[in-house]
Coordinates of C-alpha atoms in Angstrom, one line a residue:
X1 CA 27.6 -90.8 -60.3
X2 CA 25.4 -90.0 -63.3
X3 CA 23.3 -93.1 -64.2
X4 CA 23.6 -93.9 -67.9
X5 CA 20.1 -95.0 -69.9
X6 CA 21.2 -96.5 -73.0
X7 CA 18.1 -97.5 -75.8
X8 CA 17.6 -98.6 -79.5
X9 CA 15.8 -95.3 -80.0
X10 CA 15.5 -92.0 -78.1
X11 CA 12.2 -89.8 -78.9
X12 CA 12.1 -86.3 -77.5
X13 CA 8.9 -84.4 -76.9
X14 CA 5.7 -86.3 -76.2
X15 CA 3.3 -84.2 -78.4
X16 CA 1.2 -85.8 -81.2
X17 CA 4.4 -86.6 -82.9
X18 CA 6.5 -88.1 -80.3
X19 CA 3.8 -90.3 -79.0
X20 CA 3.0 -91.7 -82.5
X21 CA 6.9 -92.4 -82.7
X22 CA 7.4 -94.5 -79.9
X23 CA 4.2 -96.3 -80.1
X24 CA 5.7 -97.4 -84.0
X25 CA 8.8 -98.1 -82.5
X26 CA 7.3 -99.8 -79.5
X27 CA 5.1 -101.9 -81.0
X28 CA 7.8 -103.4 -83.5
X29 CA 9.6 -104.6 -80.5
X30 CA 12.1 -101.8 -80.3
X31 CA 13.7 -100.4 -76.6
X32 CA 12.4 -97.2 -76.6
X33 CA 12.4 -93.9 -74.9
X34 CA 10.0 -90.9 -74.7
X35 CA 11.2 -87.9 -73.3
X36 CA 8.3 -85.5 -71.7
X37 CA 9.6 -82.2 -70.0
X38 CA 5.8 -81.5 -68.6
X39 CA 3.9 -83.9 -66.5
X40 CA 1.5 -85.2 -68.8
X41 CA 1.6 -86.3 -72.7
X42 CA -0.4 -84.5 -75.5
X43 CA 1.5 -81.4 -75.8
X44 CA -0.4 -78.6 -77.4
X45 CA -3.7 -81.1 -77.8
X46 CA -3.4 -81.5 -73.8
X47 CA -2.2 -78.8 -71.8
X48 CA -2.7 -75.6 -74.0
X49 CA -6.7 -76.7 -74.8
X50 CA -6.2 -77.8 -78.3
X51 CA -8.6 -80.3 -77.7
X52 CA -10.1 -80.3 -80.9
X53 CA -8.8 -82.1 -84.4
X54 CA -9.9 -80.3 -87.4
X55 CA -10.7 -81.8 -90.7
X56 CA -7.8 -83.1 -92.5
X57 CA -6.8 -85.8 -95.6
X58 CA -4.7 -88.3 -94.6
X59 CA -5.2 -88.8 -90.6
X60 CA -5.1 -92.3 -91.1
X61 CA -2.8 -95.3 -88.6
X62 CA -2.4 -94.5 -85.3
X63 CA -4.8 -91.1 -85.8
X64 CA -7.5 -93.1 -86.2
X65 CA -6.5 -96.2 -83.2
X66 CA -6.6 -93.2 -81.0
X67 CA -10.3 -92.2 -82.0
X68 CA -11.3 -95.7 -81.5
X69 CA -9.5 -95.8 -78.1
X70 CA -11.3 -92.6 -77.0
X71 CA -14.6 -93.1 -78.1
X72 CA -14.9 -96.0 -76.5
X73 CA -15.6 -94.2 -73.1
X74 CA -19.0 -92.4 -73.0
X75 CA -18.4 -88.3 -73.1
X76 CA -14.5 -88.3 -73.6
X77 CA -15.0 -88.0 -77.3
X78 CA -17.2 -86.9 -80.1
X79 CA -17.2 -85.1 -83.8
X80 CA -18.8 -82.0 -84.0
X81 CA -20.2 -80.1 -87.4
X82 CA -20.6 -76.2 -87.6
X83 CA -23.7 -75.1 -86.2
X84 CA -23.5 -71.4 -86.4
X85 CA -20.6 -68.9 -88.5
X86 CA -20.3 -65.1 -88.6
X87 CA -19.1 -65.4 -92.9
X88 CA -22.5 -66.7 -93.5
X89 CA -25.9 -65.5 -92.2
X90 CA -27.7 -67.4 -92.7
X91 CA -25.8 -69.6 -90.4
X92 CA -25.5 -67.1 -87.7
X93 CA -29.0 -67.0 -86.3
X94 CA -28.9 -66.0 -83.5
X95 CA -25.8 -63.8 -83.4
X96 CA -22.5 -65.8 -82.9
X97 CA -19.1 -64.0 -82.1
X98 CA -17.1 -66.6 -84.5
X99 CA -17.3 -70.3 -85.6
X100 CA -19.9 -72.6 -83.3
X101 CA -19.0 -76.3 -83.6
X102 CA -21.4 -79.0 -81.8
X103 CA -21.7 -82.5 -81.5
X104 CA -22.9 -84.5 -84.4
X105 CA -24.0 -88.1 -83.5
X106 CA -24.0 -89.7 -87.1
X107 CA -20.9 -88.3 -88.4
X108 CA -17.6 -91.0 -88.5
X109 CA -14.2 -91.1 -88.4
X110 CA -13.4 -91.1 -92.3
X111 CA -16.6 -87.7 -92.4
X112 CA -13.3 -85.8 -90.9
X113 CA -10.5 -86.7 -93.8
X114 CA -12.5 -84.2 -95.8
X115 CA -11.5 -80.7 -95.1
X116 CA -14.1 -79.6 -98.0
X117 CA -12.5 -76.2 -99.3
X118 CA -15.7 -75.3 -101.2
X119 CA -15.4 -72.2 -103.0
X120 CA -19.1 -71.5 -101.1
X121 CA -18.6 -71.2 -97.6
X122 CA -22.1 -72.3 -96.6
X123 CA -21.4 -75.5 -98.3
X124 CA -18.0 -76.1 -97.0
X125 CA -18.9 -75.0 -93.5
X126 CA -22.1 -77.6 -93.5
X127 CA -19.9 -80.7 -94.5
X128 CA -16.5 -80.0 -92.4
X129 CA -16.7 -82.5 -89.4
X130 CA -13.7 -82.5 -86.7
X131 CA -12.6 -84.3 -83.5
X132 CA -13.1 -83.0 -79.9
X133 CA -12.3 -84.8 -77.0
X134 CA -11.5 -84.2 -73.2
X135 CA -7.8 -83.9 -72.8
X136 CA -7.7 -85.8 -69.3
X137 CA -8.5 -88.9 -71.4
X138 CA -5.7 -88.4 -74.1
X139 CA -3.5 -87.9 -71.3
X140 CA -4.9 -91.5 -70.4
X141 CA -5.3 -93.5 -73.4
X142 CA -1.6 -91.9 -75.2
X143 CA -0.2 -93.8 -72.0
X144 CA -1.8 -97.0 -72.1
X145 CA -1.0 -97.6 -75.9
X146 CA 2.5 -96.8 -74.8
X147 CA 2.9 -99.0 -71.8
X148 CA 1.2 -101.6 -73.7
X149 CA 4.2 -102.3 -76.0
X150 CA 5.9 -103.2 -73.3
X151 CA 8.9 -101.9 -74.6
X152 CA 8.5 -97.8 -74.0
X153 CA 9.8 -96.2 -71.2
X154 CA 8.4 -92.7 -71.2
X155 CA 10.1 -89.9 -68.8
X156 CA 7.7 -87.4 -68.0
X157 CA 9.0 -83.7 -65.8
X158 CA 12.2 -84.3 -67.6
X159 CA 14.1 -82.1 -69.7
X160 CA 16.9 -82.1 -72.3
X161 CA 19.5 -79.5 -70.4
X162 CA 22.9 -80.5 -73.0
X163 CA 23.3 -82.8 -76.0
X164 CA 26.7 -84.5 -77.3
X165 CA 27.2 -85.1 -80.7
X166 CA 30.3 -85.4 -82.9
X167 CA 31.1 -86.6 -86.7
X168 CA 27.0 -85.9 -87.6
X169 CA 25.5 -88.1 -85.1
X170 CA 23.8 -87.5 -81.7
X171 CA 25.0 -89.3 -79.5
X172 CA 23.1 -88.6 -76.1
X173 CA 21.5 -86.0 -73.9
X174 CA 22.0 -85.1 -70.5
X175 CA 18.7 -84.6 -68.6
X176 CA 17.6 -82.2 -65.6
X177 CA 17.4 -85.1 -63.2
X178 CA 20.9 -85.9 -64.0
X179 CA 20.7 -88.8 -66.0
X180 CA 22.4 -89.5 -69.1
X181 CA 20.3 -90.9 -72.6
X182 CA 22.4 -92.6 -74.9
X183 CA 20.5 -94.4 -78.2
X184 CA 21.3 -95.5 -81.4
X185 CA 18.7 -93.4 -83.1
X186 CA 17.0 -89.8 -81.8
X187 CA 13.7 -88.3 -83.0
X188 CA 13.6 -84.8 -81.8
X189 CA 9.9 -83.8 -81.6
X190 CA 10.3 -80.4 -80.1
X191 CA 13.2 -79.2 -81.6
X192 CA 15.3 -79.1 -78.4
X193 CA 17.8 -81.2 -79.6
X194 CA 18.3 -79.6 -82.8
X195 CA 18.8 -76.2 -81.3
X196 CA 21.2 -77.2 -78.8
X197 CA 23.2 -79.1 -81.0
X198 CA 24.5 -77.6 -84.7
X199 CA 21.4 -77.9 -87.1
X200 CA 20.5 -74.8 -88.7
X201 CA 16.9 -73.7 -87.6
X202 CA 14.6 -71.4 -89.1
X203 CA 12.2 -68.9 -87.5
X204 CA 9.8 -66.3 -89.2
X205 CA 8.9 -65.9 -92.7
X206 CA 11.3 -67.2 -95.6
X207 CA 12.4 -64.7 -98.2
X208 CA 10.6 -65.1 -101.5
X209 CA 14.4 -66.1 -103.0
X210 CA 15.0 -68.7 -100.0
X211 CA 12.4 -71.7 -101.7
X212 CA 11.0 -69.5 -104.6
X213 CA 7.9 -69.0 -103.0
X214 CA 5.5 -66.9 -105.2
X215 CA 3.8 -65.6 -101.9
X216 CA 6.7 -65.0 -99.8
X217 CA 7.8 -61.9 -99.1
X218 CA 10.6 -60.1 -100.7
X219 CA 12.8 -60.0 -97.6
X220 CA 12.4 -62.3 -94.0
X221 CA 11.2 -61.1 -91.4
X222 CA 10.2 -62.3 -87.7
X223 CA 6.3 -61.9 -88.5
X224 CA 4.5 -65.6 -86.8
X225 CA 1.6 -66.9 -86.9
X226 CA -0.7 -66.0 -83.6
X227 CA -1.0 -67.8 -80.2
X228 CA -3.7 -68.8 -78.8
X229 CA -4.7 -68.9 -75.0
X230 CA -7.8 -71.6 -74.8
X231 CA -10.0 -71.5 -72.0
X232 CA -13.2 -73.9 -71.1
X233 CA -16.6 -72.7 -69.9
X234 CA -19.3 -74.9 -68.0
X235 CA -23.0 -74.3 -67.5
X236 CA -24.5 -72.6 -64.8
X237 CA -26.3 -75.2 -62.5
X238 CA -29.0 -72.6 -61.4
X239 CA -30.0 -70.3 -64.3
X240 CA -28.0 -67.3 -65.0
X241 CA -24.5 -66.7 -63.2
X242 CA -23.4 -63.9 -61.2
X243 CA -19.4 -64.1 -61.9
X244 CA -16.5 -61.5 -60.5
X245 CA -14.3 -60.5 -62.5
X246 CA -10.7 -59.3 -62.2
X247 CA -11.0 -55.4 -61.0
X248 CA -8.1 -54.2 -63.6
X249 CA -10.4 -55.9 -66.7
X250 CA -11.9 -53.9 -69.0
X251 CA -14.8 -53.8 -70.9
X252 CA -13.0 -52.5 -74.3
X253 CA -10.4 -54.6 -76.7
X254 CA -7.2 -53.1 -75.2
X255 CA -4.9 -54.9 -77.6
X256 CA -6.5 -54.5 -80.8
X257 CA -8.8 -52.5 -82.6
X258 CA -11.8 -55.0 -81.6
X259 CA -12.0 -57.9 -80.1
X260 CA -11.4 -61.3 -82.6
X261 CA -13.6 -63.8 -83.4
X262 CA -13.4 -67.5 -81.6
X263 CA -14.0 -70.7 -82.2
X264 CA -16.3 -72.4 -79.5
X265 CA -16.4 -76.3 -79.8
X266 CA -19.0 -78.1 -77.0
X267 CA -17.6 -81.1 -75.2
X268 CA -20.0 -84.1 -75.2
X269 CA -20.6 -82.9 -71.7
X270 CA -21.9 -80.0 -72.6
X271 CA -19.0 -77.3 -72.1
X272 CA -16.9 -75.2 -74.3
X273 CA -13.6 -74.9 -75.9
X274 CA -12.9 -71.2 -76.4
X275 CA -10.3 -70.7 -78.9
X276 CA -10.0 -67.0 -79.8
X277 CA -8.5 -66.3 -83.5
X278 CA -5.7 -65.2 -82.1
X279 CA -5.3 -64.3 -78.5
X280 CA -1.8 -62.3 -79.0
X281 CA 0.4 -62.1 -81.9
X282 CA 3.2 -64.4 -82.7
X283 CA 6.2 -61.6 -82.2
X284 CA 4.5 -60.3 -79.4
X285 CA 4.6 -63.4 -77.8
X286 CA 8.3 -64.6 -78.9
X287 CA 9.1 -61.2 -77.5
X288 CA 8.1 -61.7 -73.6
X289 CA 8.9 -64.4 -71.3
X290 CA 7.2 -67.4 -70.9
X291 CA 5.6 -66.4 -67.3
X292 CA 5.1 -62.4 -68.9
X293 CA 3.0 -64.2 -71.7
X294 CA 1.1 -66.2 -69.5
X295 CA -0.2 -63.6 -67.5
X296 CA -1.1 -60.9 -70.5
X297 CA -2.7 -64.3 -72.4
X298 CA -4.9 -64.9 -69.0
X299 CA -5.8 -60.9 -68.3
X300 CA -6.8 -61.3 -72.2
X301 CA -9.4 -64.3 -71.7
X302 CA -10.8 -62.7 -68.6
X303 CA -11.2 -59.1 -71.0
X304 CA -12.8 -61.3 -74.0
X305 CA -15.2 -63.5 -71.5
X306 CA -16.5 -59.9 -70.2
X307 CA -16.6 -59.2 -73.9
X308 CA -19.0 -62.3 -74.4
X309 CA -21.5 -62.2 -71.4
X310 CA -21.9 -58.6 -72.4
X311 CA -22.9 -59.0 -75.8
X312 CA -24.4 -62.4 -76.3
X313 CA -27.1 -63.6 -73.7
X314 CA -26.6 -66.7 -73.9
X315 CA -23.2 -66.8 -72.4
X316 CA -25.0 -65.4 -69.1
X317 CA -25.7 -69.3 -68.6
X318 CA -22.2 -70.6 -68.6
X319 CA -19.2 -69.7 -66.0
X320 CA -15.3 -69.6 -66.8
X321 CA -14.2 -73.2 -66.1
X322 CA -10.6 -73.0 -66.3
X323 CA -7.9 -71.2 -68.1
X324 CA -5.6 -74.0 -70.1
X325 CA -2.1 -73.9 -68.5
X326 CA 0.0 -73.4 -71.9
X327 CA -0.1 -71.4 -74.7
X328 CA -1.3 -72.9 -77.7
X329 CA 1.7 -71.9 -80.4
X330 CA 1.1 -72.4 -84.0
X331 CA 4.1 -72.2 -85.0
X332 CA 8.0 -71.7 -83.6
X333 CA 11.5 -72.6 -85.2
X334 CA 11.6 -75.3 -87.8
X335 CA 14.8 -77.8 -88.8
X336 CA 16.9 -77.3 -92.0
X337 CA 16.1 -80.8 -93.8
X338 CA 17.0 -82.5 -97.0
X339 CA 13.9 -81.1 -98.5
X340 CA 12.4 -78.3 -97.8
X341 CA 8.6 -78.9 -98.4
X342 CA 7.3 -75.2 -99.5
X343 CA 4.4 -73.1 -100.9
X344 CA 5.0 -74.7 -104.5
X345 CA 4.6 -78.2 -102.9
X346 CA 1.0 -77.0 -102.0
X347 CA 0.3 -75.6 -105.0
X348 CA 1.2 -78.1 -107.3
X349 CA -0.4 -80.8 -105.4
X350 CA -0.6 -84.5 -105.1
X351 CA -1.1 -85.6 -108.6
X352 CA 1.7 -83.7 -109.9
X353 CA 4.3 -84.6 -106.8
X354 CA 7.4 -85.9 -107.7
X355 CA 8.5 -87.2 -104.7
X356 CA 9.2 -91.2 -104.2
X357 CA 9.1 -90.9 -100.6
X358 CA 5.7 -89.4 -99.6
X359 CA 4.5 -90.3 -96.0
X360 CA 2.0 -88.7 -95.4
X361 CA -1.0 -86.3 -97.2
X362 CA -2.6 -83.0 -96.0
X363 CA -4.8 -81.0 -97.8
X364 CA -5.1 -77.7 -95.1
X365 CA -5.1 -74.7 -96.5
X366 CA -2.4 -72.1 -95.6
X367 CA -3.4 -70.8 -92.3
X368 CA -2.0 -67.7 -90.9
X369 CA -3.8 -66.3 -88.0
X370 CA -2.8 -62.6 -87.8
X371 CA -1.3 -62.4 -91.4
X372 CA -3.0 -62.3 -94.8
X373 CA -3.1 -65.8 -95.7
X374 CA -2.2 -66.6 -99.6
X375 CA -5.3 -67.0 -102.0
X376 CA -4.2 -69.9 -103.4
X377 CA -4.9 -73.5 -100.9
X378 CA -6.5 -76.5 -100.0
X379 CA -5.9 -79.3 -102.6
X380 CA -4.4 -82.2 -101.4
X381 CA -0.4 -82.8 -101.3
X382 CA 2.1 -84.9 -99.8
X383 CA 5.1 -84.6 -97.1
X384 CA 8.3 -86.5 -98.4
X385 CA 10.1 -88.1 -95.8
X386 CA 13.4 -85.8 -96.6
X387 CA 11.3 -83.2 -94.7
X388 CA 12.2 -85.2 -91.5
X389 CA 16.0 -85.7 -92.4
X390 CA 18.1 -83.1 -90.9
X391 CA 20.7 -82.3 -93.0
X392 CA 23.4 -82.0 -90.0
X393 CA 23.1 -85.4 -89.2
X394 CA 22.5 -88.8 -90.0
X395 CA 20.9 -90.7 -86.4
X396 CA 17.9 -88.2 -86.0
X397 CA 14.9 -87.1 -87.7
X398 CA 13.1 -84.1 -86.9
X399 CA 9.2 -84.5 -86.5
X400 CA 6.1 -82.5 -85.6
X401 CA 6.0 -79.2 -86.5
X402 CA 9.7 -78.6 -86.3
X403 CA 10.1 -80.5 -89.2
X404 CA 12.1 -79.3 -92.8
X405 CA 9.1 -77.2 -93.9
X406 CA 9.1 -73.1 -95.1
X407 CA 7.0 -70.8 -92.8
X408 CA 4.5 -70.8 -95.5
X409 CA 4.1 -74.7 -96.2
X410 CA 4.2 -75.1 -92.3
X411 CA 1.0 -73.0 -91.9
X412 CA -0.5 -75.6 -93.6
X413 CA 0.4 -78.9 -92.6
X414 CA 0.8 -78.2 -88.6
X415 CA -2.1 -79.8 -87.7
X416 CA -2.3 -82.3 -84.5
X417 CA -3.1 -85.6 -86.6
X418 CA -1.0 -85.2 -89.9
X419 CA 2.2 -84.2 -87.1
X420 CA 1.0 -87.7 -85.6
X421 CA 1.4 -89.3 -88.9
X422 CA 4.7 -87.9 -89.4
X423 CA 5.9 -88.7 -85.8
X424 CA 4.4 -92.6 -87.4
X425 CA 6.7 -92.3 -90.1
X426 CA 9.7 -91.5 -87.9
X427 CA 9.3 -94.6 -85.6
X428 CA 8.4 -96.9 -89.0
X429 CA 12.0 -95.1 -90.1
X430 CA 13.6 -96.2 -86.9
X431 CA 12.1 -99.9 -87.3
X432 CA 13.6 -100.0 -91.0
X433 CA 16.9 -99.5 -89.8
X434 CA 17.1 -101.3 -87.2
X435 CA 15.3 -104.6 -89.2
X436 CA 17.8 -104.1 -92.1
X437 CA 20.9 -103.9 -89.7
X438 CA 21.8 -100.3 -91.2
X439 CA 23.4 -97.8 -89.1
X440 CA 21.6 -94.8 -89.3
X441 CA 18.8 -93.2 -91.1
X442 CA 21.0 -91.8 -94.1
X443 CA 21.5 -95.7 -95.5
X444 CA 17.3 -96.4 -95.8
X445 CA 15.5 -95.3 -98.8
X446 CA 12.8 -92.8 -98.6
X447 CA 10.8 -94.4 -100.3
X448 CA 11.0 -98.0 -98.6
X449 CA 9.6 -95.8 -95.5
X450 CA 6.8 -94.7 -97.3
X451 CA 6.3 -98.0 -98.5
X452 CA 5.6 -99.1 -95.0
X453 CA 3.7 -96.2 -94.4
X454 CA 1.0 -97.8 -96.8
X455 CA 1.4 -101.5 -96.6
X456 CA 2.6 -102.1 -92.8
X457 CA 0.5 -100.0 -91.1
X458 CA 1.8 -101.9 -87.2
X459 CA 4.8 -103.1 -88.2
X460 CA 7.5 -103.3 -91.0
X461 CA 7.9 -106.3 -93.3
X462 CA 10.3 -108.9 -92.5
X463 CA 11.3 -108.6 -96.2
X464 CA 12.4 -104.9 -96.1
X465 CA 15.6 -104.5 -96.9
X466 CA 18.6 -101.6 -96.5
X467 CA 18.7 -99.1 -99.8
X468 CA 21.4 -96.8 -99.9
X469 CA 20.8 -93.1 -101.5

């Protein structure tokens, strides 16, 4: 007999986005679900290495609890500031193969709301301050904000396998251990939900006519932004190591005409996040299995390691820790929504948005690893919460990175912390609706959600009341 879980709201995916969900929803006293297919929460930030927040406007609420939670165990987190860059030398001494990003002890939490696109690199790369943190204790601290509700039950190692849905709403999932997940309202995090059931999704670059987008290209195509496969080195205890290597690995790029530059961010402890810039292509990925890509990712790290004890000395005194277990994707297929945030969004920026409904702000730049990113990028602009509002039905949102956004606009604003502030936004949603005894998220306002956004940052007001569009 299939055992039947019935909640207030259902959140699937327990990334950056779905954990901020259900801790909004959780904390405003709603029954609530999270949906994990791996073991462990954090998503990209956890298992695929992406350990590190960059600079960003607007990683405010929950973003910043999190930091606060973290840092307040010695050596789980820290900001770091770029110490050495190959785009300036004078910042390069010695030699670096890419960005190198250490720990800066008087830097603060609000030091990292400033991405700083300077027009001079030397003075944008000397203020830019970001997050790193060991993912063992995200794992750690994502779970105890969640159980501490007492009114989230997450489901980790379980999986969406059908959805049901009829007269545009969701109404529950059947998972891989054979239970059944019935809720009033769904956040879909990952996008599994959406593609199973009859939203239309989007994957590889917009046409230039599809959102007007002056930097689009003329036709679509299935050209992505690159994967990356993280890894972690460790000092040597005794001096210089004497590592094996793989026999097949050589000492040449094999898979491009050199090998690309990483970013290497230290750990308070003292090791290193590796993040090469990127590691394989998006198509070439989307194009092999899961388990194919996993193996090329790992032959790659091994070839680019050899690469980096070869040519810089100083990576003689470090060994290969570990190889993250994911790949670290950038971006994948995204939800048609009510509105489409685009290049032209970005462009015109905050001060002239005309959007009532903004929930959250972003000022990165469009970011396309692989592809020539557009010239024009960097001010500040906000999301309107129509990006999360599916247009095929009316009991879900879509957050994270799956969100209503154009392959252009999403190279921007896919960053960990502003999909955490979205994923915020969708469980305030969830609170307004339920509060105001509506049915669904079509009958709140947009811009009563933003509202509470700014003015309610752990709750919604008792006042709030139910807006029809």
């Amino acid at each position: 007999m299939t055992k039947t879980i019935h909640t207030s709201v259902a959140v699937i995916g327990g990334g950056s986005a779905g954990f901020a969900a259900a801790l909004r929803a959780g904390r405003a006293g709603l029954n609530t679900v999270l949906v994990e297919r791996e073991a462990q929460l954090g998503g990209t930030s956890n298992l695929a290495g992406v350990n590190c927040y960059e600079p960003v406007k607007g990683a405010i609420g929950i973003a910043s609890e999190l930091f606060e939670r973290l840092s307040a165990h010695p050596n789980e987190c820290g900001i770091y500031r770029i110490n050495r860059h190959f785009c300036v030398p004078e910042m390069n001494v010695p030699p670096f193969p890419g960005c190198e990003q250490t720990i800066d002890p008087n830097a603060t939490y609000s030091d990292t709301l400033r991405s700083w696109q300077e027009t001079d690199l030397r003075t944008q790369f000397s203020r830019r301050r970001g997050i790193v943190f060991e993912p063992e204790a995200l794992q750690r601290v994502m779970s105890e904000m969640l159980k501490e509700t007492g009114h989230c039950q997450v489901l980790t190692n379980s999986a969406v396998s059908e959805v049901e849905y009829a007269n545009r709403r969701i109404d529950a999932v059947l998972l891989n251990n054979g239970c059944r997940l019935n809720a009033d309202l769904w956040i879909d995090c990952c996008g599994v939900v959406a593609q199973k059931s009859k939203c239309r999704c989007l994957f590889g670059r917009d046409s230039r006519a599809e959102f007007n987008e002056p930097d689009a290209p003329e036709v679509p195509d299935r050209r992505l932004n690159g994967v990356s496969r993280l890894f972690r080195l460790t000092p040597c205890k005794n001096g210089e190591c004497d590592e094996a290597f793989p026999a097949d690995i050589p000492t040449e790029c094999y898979w491009s005409a050199n090998y690309p530059p990483m970013v290497a961010t230290y750990y308070p402890n003292g090791d290193i996040n590796c993040n090469m810039l990127p590691t394989m292509s998006g198509e070439e990925y989307f194009n092999m299995t899961e388990a194919e890509a996993l193996i090329e990712t790992e032959r790659r790290v091994w070839s680019y390691w050899r690469f980096l004890r070869l040519n810089y000395p100083e990576f003689r005194y470090f060994r290969l820790h570990s190889i993250f277990p994911r790949i670290g994707l950038r971006e994948g297929m995204r939800v048609e929504c009510r509105y489409m945030l685009n290049e032209n969004d970005i462009i015109s920026g905050l001060d002239n948005c005309r959007h009532r409904d903004i929930i959250a702000q972003c000022d990165h730049p469009m970011d396309l690893h692989g592809i020539a990113a557009p010239s024009h990028s960097g001010g500040v602009y906000g999301i309107p919460f129509r990006s999360l509002c599916p247009v095929a039905f009316d009991n879900m949102l879509a957050a994270g990175r799956i969100a209503g956004f154009s392959a252009l606009a999403a190279s921007s604003c896919r960053l960990s912390r502003t999909m955490m502030r979205l994923g915020e936004a969708a469980g305030a949603a969830a609170v307004l609706v339920q509060r105001a005894n509506c049915r669904d998220f079509s009958e709140i306002d947009g811009a009563a959600v933003a509202v509470s956004m700014n003015e309610y940052p752990n709750g919604i007001s008792k006042n709030s009341r139910c807006i029809k569009n």
